[in-house]
C-alpha cells in the first residue's frame, strides 16, 4: 500500500511554496528596481550618445538611439573651442568655497542650537528655518544690489559669499547632533575641554556622515548653479561651466553635440564625489540608527 508523499510532509510542502514565493518576490523586486534604474539612467545615456555624433545627426529625423558614426573627438573639440579649463577652474573654486563655508557655519550653528541653552533659542531657530520657504529668485535683486555696492561683481568672493549660508545645513546637522549622547560632551568637559574643542574633537568626527551628505548636496548644487553666477559675473574670465556651455549657442546655430560633450565632462566631478563619499553616507545610516534618543 502506497501513500502520497505530500500527505506525509505537509510542513515541507508549505515551506517549499513559501520559498518559491519569496524567490518570485525577490525577482520581481529586482526587476522593478532595474527598470526604474534604467529610466533614470536613460537621460545620461542619451546625453553621451548625442555627444559622440555630429550635430547634423543630432537633429536628424528619425531619431537613432545609437549614432551612425562615433565621433569621440567631440570631447576634445568642445574642450579646446572655448576656455573650458577656465570654466572648470572657476566652478571648482566657487563650489569648493561655498561648500567649505556652508559646512563650517552649519557645524557651529547646529551645535549652538542643539547643545547651548540661551533665551529665545527655539524662536530664533524657527525664524532661521523659515528662510527655507523664501524662493531664491526673491533674493536675487537684493543680493545683486549689495554685491554691486561692495564692488564684488565679477569676483570670486562676490560669487561665493552671498550663497554660502544654508539653514538647511543647520537643520540637518542639528538633528544629527541631537542624536549624539550628551554624556560624551560631559566627559570631555570633565577633562577640561572647551565648547569649541568638544565640537571639533567629539561632535564633528561623529557627525561626519551628516557632514559628508551636506557637503555632497552643497557641492552639486553649486556646481550646476546657473542663476547667481550669471548675475554676479560680467565676462567669461569668471564664468562657470553652466555659463560656459551657453556659449555654444550662437547666431549661426546651436552646437548640440558640443553642449552634450561639455555637459558630460562637467558631470564627472559630481559623480566621482558621490562615489568617493558613498561609504561615509552609508555609514551614517548605521551610526545614526545606533544612537539613542535625544
Short mmCIF file of C-alpha atoms in Angstrom, two decimals:
data_model
loop_
_atom_site.label_atom_id
_atom_site.label_comp_id
_atom_site.label_asym_id
_atom_site.label_seq_id
_atom_site.Cartn_x
_atom_site.Cartn_y
_atom_site.Cartn_z
CA UNK A 1 0.00 0.00 0.00
CA UNK A 2 1.45 3.35 -1.08
CA UNK A 3 0.62 6.82 0.10
CA UNK A 4 1.07 10.26 -1.42
CA UNK A 5 4.42 11.65 -0.24
CA UNK A 6 2.94 15.12 0.06
CA UNK A 7 0.44 13.85 2.62
CA UNK A 8 3.25 12.76 4.89
CA UNK A 9 5.08 16.08 4.89
CA UNK A 10 2.62 18.94 4.79
CA UNK A 11 5.09 21.25 6.52
CA UNK A 12 7.80 20.66 3.89
CA UNK A 13 5.33 21.34 1.07
CA UNK A 14 4.29 24.60 2.74
CA UNK A 15 7.94 25.56 3.24
CA UNK A 16 8.72 24.88 -0.43
CA UNK A 17 5.77 27.02 -1.51
CA UNK A 18 6.90 29.87 0.74
CA UNK A 19 10.43 29.57 -0.60
CA UNK A 20 9.17 29.79 -4.18
CA UNK A 21 7.03 32.82 -3.33
CA UNK A 22 9.97 34.54 -1.66
CA UNK A 23 12.18 33.94 -4.70
CA UNK A 24 9.45 35.21 -7.02
CA UNK A 25 9.02 38.30 -4.84
CA UNK A 26 12.78 38.91 -4.82
CA UNK A 27 12.92 38.55 -8.61
CA UNK A 28 10.04 40.98 -9.09
CA UNK A 29 11.68 43.47 -6.71
CA UNK A 30 15.00 43.37 -8.56
CA UNK A 31 13.20 43.60 -11.90
CA UNK A 32 11.29 46.68 -10.73
CA UNK A 33 14.43 48.33 -9.31
CA UNK A 34 16.32 47.60 -12.55
CA UNK A 35 13.52 49.14 -14.63
CA UNK A 36 13.48 52.30 -12.50
CA UNK A 37 17.30 52.50 -12.69
CA UNK A 38 17.18 52.24 -16.49
CA UNK A 39 14.58 55.02 -16.66
CA UNK A 40 16.78 57.30 -14.54
CA UNK A 41 19.96 56.40 -16.45
CA UNK A 42 18.47 56.83 -19.93
CA UNK A 43 18.89 60.67 -19.98
CA UNK A 44 22.59 60.25 -19.20
CA UNK A 45 22.92 57.60 -21.90
CA UNK A 46 21.15 59.91 -24.37
CA UNK A 47 23.48 62.78 -23.42
CA UNK A 48 26.59 60.69 -24.10
CA UNK A 49 25.05 59.27 -27.28
CA UNK A 50 24.47 62.77 -28.66
CA UNK A 51 27.95 63.85 -27.58
CA UNK A 52 29.66 61.30 -29.85
CA UNK A 53 27.74 62.10 -33.05
CA UNK A 54 27.75 65.01 -35.46
CA UNK A 55 25.47 67.97 -34.92
CA UNK A 56 23.58 67.14 -38.11
CA UNK A 57 22.91 63.63 -36.86
CA UNK A 58 21.69 65.02 -33.53
CA UNK A 59 18.97 66.93 -35.40
CA UNK A 60 18.25 64.15 -37.90
CA UNK A 61 14.81 62.58 -38.19
CA UNK A 62 14.01 59.79 -37.47
CA UNK A 63 15.90 59.71 -34.21
CA UNK A 64 18.53 57.00 -33.80
CA UNK A 65 19.28 55.61 -30.34
CA UNK A 66 22.91 54.89 -31.26
CA UNK A 67 24.98 57.15 -33.54
CA UNK A 68 25.61 56.01 -37.07
CA UNK A 69 29.22 57.16 -36.81
CA UNK A 70 31.00 57.64 -33.48
CA UNK A 71 32.95 60.90 -33.21
CA UNK A 72 34.94 60.68 -30.00
CA UNK A 73 36.87 63.80 -30.92
CA UNK A 74 33.83 65.88 -29.98
CA UNK A 75 35.00 65.94 -26.37
CA UNK A 76 38.40 67.35 -27.35
CA UNK A 77 36.86 69.85 -29.77
CA UNK A 78 34.40 71.07 -27.13
CA UNK A 79 37.22 71.45 -24.60
CA UNK A 80 39.54 73.45 -26.86
CA UNK A 81 36.99 75.52 -28.77
CA UNK A 82 36.27 77.55 -25.62
CA UNK A 83 38.35 78.33 -22.49
CA UNK A 84 36.89 75.20 -20.92
CA UNK A 85 39.77 74.89 -18.48
CA UNK A 86 38.99 78.37 -17.12
CA UNK A 87 35.32 77.48 -16.71
CA UNK A 88 36.29 74.26 -14.93
CA UNK A 89 38.68 76.07 -12.57
CA UNK A 90 36.07 78.72 -11.75
CA UNK A 91 33.46 76.07 -10.98
CA UNK A 92 35.88 74.22 -8.70
CA UNK A 93 36.80 77.39 -6.79
CA UNK A 94 33.19 78.53 -6.36
CA UNK A 95 31.75 75.10 -5.49
CA UNK A 96 34.53 74.23 -3.03
CA UNK A 97 34.47 77.70 -1.45
CA UNK A 98 30.70 77.66 -0.90
CA UNK A 99 30.83 74.08 0.41
CA UNK A 100 33.61 74.85 2.91
CA UNK A 101 31.81 77.90 4.31
CA UNK A 102 28.43 76.16 4.45
CA UNK A 103 29.88 73.20 6.35
CA UNK A 104 31.81 75.40 8.81
CA UNK A 105 28.89 77.74 9.55
CA UNK A 106 26.38 74.87 9.73
CA UNK A 107 28.54 72.96 12.23
CA UNK A 108 28.85 75.98 14.52
CA UNK A 109 25.18 76.99 14.34
CA UNK A 110 23.89 73.42 14.59
CA UNK A 111 25.98 72.79 17.71
CA UNK A 112 24.70 76.01 19.27
CA UNK A 113 21.05 75.14 18.60
CA UNK A 114 21.49 71.53 19.74
CA UNK A 115 23.63 71.93 22.87
CA UNK A 116 23.66 75.52 24.15
CA UNK A 117 20.88 76.99 26.27
CA UNK A 118 20.13 80.67 25.69
CA UNK A 119 16.98 82.82 25.75
CA UNK A 120 14.89 82.71 22.57
CA UNK A 121 16.69 79.69 21.16
CA UNK A 122 13.59 77.96 19.80
CA UNK A 123 12.16 81.15 18.32
CA UNK A 124 15.47 82.02 16.67
CA UNK A 125 15.73 78.50 15.26
CA UNK A 126 12.19 78.70 13.88
CA UNK A 127 12.94 82.07 12.28
CA UNK A 128 16.17 80.74 10.82
CA UNK A 129 14.48 77.67 9.35
CA UNK A 130 11.63 79.76 7.94
CA UNK A 131 14.09 81.21 5.42
CA UNK A 132 13.87 77.84 3.64
CA UNK A 133 10.46 78.91 2.35
CA UNK A 134 11.84 82.01 0.60
CA UNK A 135 12.40 81.35 -3.13
CA UNK A 136 15.88 82.14 -4.37
CA UNK A 137 14.57 84.41 -7.13
CA UNK A 138 13.20 86.78 -4.48
CA UNK A 139 16.70 87.29 -3.08
CA UNK A 140 18.45 87.85 -6.39
CA UNK A 141 17.81 91.61 -6.68
CA UNK A 142 18.75 92.49 -3.04
CA UNK A 143 21.87 90.33 -3.27
CA UNK A 144 22.87 91.89 -6.59
CA UNK A 145 22.43 95.43 -5.22
CA UNK A 146 24.51 94.54 -2.17
CA UNK A 147 27.28 92.89 -4.19
CA UNK A 148 27.26 95.79 -6.65
CA UNK A 149 27.60 98.38 -3.85
CA UNK A 150 30.54 96.43 -2.42
CA UNK A 151 32.23 96.27 -5.81
CA UNK A 152 32.21 92.48 -5.85
CA UNK A 153 30.77 91.99 -9.33
CA UNK A 154 32.86 89.56 -11.38
CA UNK A 155 34.87 88.39 -8.36
CA UNK A 156 35.13 85.04 -6.61
CA UNK A 157 34.00 86.38 -3.24
CA UNK A 158 31.03 88.01 -4.92
CA UNK A 159 30.01 84.61 -6.29
CA UNK A 160 30.71 82.69 -3.08
CA UNK A 161 29.75 84.70 -0.01
CA UNK A 162 26.11 85.65 -0.86
CA UNK A 163 25.14 81.97 -1.26
CA UNK A 164 27.47 80.46 1.35
CA UNK A 165 24.97 80.17 4.20
CA UNK A 166 22.39 77.42 4.47
CA UNK A 167 19.64 77.00 7.05
CA UNK A 168 19.08 73.52 5.61
CA UNK A 169 22.60 72.54 6.63
CA UNK A 170 21.99 73.84 10.14
CA UNK A 171 18.78 71.85 10.41
CA UNK A 172 20.38 68.66 9.05
CA UNK A 173 23.39 68.76 11.38
CA UNK A 174 21.31 69.84 14.38
CA UNK A 175 19.07 66.80 14.02
CA UNK A 176 22.12 64.55 13.82
CA UNK A 177 23.83 66.16 16.81
CA UNK A 178 20.67 65.74 18.89
CA UNK A 179 21.10 62.01 18.46
CA UNK A 180 24.65 62.04 19.87
CA UNK A 181 24.63 61.24 23.61
CA UNK A 182 25.34 64.27 25.81
CA UNK A 183 27.44 62.06 28.07
CA UNK A 184 30.29 62.45 25.58
CA UNK A 185 30.17 66.24 25.97
CA UNK A 186 30.10 65.98 29.75
CA UNK A 187 33.05 63.58 29.78
CA UNK A 188 35.06 65.97 27.62
CA UNK A 189 34.13 68.91 29.88
CA UNK A 190 35.38 66.97 32.89
CA UNK A 191 38.72 66.67 31.10
CA UNK A 192 38.80 70.45 30.72
CA UNK A 193 37.78 70.70 27.07
CA UNK A 194 36.13 73.91 25.85
CA UNK A 195 32.95 74.04 23.80
CA UNK A 196 34.91 74.62 20.60
CA UNK A 197 37.24 71.73 21.33
CA UNK A 198 34.28 69.45 22.06
CA UNK A 199 32.77 70.42 18.72
CA UNK A 200 35.98 69.78 16.81
CA UNK A 201 37.21 66.63 18.56
CA UNK A 202 33.96 64.93 19.61
CA UNK A 203 30.95 66.11 17.64
CA UNK A 204 32.47 66.60 14.19
CA UNK A 205 34.03 63.11 13.92
CA UNK A 206 30.75 61.51 14.96
CA UNK A 207 28.75 63.76 12.62
CA UNK A 208 30.96 63.10 9.60
CA UNK A 209 28.23 61.10 7.80
CA UNK A 210 25.82 64.04 8.00
CA UNK A 211 28.63 66.48 7.14
CA UNK A 212 29.53 64.34 4.14
CA UNK A 213 25.93 64.34 2.96
CA UNK A 214 25.69 68.11 3.38
CA UNK A 215 28.97 68.59 1.53
CA UNK A 216 27.77 66.44 -1.35
CA UNK A 217 24.44 68.24 -1.68
CA UNK A 218 26.04 71.67 -1.44
CA UNK A 219 28.83 70.94 -3.89
CA UNK A 220 26.50 69.52 -6.54
CA UNK A 221 24.00 72.37 -6.09
CA UNK A 222 26.73 74.99 -6.58
CA UNK A 223 28.43 73.06 -9.37
CA UNK A 224 25.29 73.18 -11.50
CA UNK A 225 24.15 76.64 -10.32
CA UNK A 226 23.32 78.97 -13.19
CA UNK A 227 21.25 81.92 -11.98
CA UNK A 228 23.57 83.54 -9.43
CA UNK A 229 26.82 83.10 -11.41
CA UNK A 230 25.02 84.62 -14.41
CA UNK A 231 24.10 87.70 -12.35
CA UNK A 232 27.35 88.02 -10.42
CA UNK A 233 29.65 87.85 -13.47
CA UNK A 234 30.04 90.10 -16.47
CA UNK A 235 32.53 88.21 -18.63
CA UNK A 236 33.94 84.80 -19.45
CA UNK A 237 37.01 85.19 -17.20
CA UNK A 238 34.93 84.31 -14.11
CA UNK A 239 32.23 82.24 -15.85
CA UNK A 240 31.46 78.77 -14.50
CA UNK A 241 30.72 75.65 -16.52
CA UNK A 242 26.92 76.13 -16.79
CA UNK A 243 27.54 79.63 -18.18
CA UNK A 244 30.30 78.42 -20.47
CA UNK A 245 28.06 75.82 -22.07
CA UNK A 246 25.67 78.54 -23.24
CA UNK A 247 28.45 79.95 -25.45
CA UNK A 248 27.89 77.03 -27.82
CA UNK A 249 24.59 78.74 -28.71
CA UNK A 250 25.38 81.38 -31.33
CA UNK A 251 23.54 83.27 -34.06
CA UNK A 252 24.76 80.69 -36.54
CA UNK A 253 23.05 77.92 -34.60
CA UNK A 254 23.46 75.66 -31.60
CA UNK A 255 26.20 73.02 -31.43
CA UNK A 256 24.19 70.44 -29.54
CA UNK A 257 26.90 67.79 -29.75
CA UNK A 258 29.40 70.18 -28.14
CA UNK A 259 26.88 71.08 -25.43
CA UNK A 260 26.29 67.41 -24.67
CA UNK A 261 30.04 66.73 -24.63
CA UNK A 262 30.63 69.65 -22.26
CA UNK A 263 27.74 68.55 -20.04
CA UNK A 264 29.21 65.05 -19.88
CA UNK A 265 32.59 66.42 -18.82
CA UNK A 266 31.03 68.75 -16.24
CA UNK A 267 29.05 65.88 -14.74
CA UNK A 268 32.13 63.81 -13.89
CA UNK A 269 33.28 65.66 -10.71
CA UNK A 270 29.88 65.25 -9.05
CA UNK A 271 29.76 61.55 -9.95
CA UNK A 272 33.27 60.97 -8.64
CA UNK A 273 32.49 62.83 -5.41
CA UNK A 274 29.32 60.79 -4.90
CA UNK A 275 31.25 57.53 -5.39
CA UNK A 276 34.02 58.59 -3.01
CA UNK A 277 31.62 59.73 -0.28
CA UNK A 278 29.06 56.94 -0.52
CA UNK A 279 30.84 54.89 2.16
CA UNK A 280 30.65 57.82 4.59
CA UNK A 281 26.98 58.39 3.78
CA UNK A 282 26.07 54.72 4.17
CA UNK A 283 27.97 54.62 7.43
CA UNK A 284 25.83 57.50 8.64
CA UNK A 285 22.71 55.36 8.33
CA UNK A 286 24.08 52.70 10.65
CA UNK A 287 25.74 55.15 13.02
CA UNK A 288 22.62 57.32 13.23
CA UNK A 289 20.38 54.34 13.91
CA UNK A 290 22.73 53.25 16.70
CA UNK A 291 22.27 56.45 18.68
CA UNK A 292 19.63 56.55 21.29
CA UNK A 293 17.17 59.31 21.98
CA UNK A 294 17.93 62.95 22.11
#
